[in-house]
XYZ file of C-alpha atoms in Angstrom:
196
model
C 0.000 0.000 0.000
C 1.128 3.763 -0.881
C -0.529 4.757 2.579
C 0.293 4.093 6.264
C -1.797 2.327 8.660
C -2.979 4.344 11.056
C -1.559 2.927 14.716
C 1.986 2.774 12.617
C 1.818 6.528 11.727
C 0.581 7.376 15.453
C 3.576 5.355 16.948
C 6.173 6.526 14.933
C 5.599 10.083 14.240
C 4.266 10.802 18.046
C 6.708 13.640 19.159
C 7.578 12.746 22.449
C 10.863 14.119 23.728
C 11.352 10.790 25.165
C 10.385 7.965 22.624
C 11.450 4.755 23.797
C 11.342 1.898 21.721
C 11.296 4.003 18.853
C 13.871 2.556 16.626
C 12.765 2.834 12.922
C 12.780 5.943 10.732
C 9.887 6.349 8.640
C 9.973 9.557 5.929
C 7.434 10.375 3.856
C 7.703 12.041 0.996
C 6.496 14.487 -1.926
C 8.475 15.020 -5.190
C 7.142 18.134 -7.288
C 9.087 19.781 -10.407
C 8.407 23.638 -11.059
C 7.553 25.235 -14.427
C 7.545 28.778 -13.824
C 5.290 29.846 -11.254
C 3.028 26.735 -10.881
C 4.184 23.395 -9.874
C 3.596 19.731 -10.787
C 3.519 17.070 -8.276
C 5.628 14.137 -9.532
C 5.662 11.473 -6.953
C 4.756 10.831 -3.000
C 5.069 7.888 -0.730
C 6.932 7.004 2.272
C 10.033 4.492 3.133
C 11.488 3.265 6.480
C 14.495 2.088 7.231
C 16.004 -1.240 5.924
C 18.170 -3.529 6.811
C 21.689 -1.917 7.039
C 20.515 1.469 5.068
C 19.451 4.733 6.904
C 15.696 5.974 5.353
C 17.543 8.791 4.353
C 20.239 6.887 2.170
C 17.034 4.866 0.991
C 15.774 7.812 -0.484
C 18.688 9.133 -2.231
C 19.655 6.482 -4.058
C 15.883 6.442 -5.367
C 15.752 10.048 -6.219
C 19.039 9.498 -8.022
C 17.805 6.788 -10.455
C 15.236 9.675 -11.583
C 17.937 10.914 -14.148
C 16.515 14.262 -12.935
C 16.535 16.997 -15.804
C 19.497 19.579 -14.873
C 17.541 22.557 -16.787
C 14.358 22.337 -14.021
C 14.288 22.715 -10.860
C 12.882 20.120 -8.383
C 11.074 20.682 -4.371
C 11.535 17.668 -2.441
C 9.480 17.632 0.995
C 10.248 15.207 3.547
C 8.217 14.479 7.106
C 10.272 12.238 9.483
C 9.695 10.698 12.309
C 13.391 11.500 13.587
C 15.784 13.730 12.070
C 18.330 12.422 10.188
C 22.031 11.184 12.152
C 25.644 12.994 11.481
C 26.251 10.343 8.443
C 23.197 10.410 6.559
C 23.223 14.548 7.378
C 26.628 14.663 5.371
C 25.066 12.035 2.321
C 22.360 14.682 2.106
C 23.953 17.568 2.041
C 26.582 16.326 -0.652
C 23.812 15.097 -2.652
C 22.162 18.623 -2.424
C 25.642 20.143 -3.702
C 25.644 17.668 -6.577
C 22.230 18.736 -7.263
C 21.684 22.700 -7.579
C 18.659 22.293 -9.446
C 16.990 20.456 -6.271
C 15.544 21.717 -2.854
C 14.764 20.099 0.049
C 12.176 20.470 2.948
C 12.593 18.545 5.915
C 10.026 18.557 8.759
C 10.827 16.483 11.353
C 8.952 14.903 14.366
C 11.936 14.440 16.606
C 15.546 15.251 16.987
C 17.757 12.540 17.062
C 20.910 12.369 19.192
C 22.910 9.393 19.721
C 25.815 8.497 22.269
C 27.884 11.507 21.152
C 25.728 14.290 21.372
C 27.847 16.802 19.443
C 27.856 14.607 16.304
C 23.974 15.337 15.092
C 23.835 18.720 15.873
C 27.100 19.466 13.466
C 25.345 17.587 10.960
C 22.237 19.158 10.854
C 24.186 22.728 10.734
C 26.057 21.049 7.950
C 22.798 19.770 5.945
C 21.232 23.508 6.799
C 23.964 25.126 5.351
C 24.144 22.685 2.310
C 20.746 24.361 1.633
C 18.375 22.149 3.144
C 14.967 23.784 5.115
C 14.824 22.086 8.554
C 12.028 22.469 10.548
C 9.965 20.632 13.813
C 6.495 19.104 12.408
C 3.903 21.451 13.707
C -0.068 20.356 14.218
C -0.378 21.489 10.916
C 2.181 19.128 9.474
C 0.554 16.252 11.027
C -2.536 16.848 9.759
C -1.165 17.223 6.471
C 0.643 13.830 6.865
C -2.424 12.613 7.778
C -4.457 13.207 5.061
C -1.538 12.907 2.575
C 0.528 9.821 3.784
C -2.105 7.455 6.163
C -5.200 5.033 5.385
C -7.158 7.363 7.407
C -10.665 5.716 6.469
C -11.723 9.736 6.407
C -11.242 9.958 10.399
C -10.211 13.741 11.074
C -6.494 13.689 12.871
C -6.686 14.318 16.107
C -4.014 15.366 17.790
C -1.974 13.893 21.204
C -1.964 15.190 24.564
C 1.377 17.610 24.680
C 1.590 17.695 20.861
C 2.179 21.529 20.437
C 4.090 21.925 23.848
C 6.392 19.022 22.371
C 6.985 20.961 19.003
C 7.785 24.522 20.903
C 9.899 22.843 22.722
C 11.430 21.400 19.819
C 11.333 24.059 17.667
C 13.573 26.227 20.546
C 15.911 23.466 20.198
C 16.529 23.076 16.605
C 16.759 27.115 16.772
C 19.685 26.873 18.957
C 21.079 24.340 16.745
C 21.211 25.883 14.001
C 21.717 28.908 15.092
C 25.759 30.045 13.529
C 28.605 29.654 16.068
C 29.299 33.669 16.055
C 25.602 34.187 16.987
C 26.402 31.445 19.989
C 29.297 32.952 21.255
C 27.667 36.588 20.991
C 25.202 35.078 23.224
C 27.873 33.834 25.957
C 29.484 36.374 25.844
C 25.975 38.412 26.965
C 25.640 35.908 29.296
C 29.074 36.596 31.013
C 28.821 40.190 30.776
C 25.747 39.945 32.531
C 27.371 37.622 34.782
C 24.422 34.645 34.092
């Protein structure tokens, strides 16, 4: 099926700051090429992770077997349940510097860390500055998932308990990620001057 059951979407795109037993990465995904000022939806779907290969990688390598015209330009949107790690961060962003032509969206449930917590963050400044729009998956970005990516059987989306404190919360984080090291150390420096 194109579409996700239900209970898998809820499970796996639930942004809890704590998700345990929340392995799997599940991305869906909309493909449109522009002409001008209107735009032409070429493909959507969604992928999880497989054996040995990040969702992320998954994806590329797809995309890649397009044979994508270098004269038009391409807007790729992805919704993921986490966002991606330091290596699949650096795939994307070379892939987006091989690839002029091509933007990319990515709204993400959750932030993913692993052991070493200074490894994602670096990569998702890397993949921002490689061009790609990073954002936390708003109420509005679930119900668009929703609607777009789940066998919904026409129930409305209803939204979690904690939903849009989780993606403030989030969002503040993935601000302060992102935000560039001079704007950081501007900011500690405040801090000490102030003597906070």
């Amino acid at each position: 099926s194109l579409l996700m059951k239900r209970k898998l979407f809820l499970y796996n795109f639930k942004n809890l700051r704590w998700a345990k037993g929340r392995r799997e990465t599940y991305l869906c995904y909309v493909v449109k090429r522009r002409d001008s000022a209107t735009s032409c939806s070429l493909d959507f779907g969604y992928l999880r992770n497989q054996m040995g290969c990040h969702v992320e990688v998954l994806f590329l390598r797809y995309i890649a077997a397009w044979d994508l015209d270098p004269g038009r330009c391409y807007r790729i949107t992805w919704f993921t349940s986490w966002s991606p790690c330091y290596d699949c961060a650096q795939h994307v962003a070379n892939f987006l510097r091989s690839y002029p032509n091509l933007t990319l969206r990515i709204f993400t449930a959750r932030l993913y860390f692993c052991e070493d917590r200074k490894a994602e963050p670096e990569g998702l400044r890397r993949l921002h500055k490689a061009g790609a729009q990073i954002a936390i998956m708003t109420f509005k970005d679930f119900f668009y998932c929703w609607n777009t990516f789940v066998e919904n059987r026409e129930q409305a989306f209803k939204g979690w308990e904690g939903l849009h404190e989780n993606s403030v919360h989030l969002t503040r984080k993935l601000r302060r990620i992102l935000l560039p090291l001079y704007e950081v150390d501007d900011l500690r420096d405040a801090f000490k001057t102030l003597g906070l």
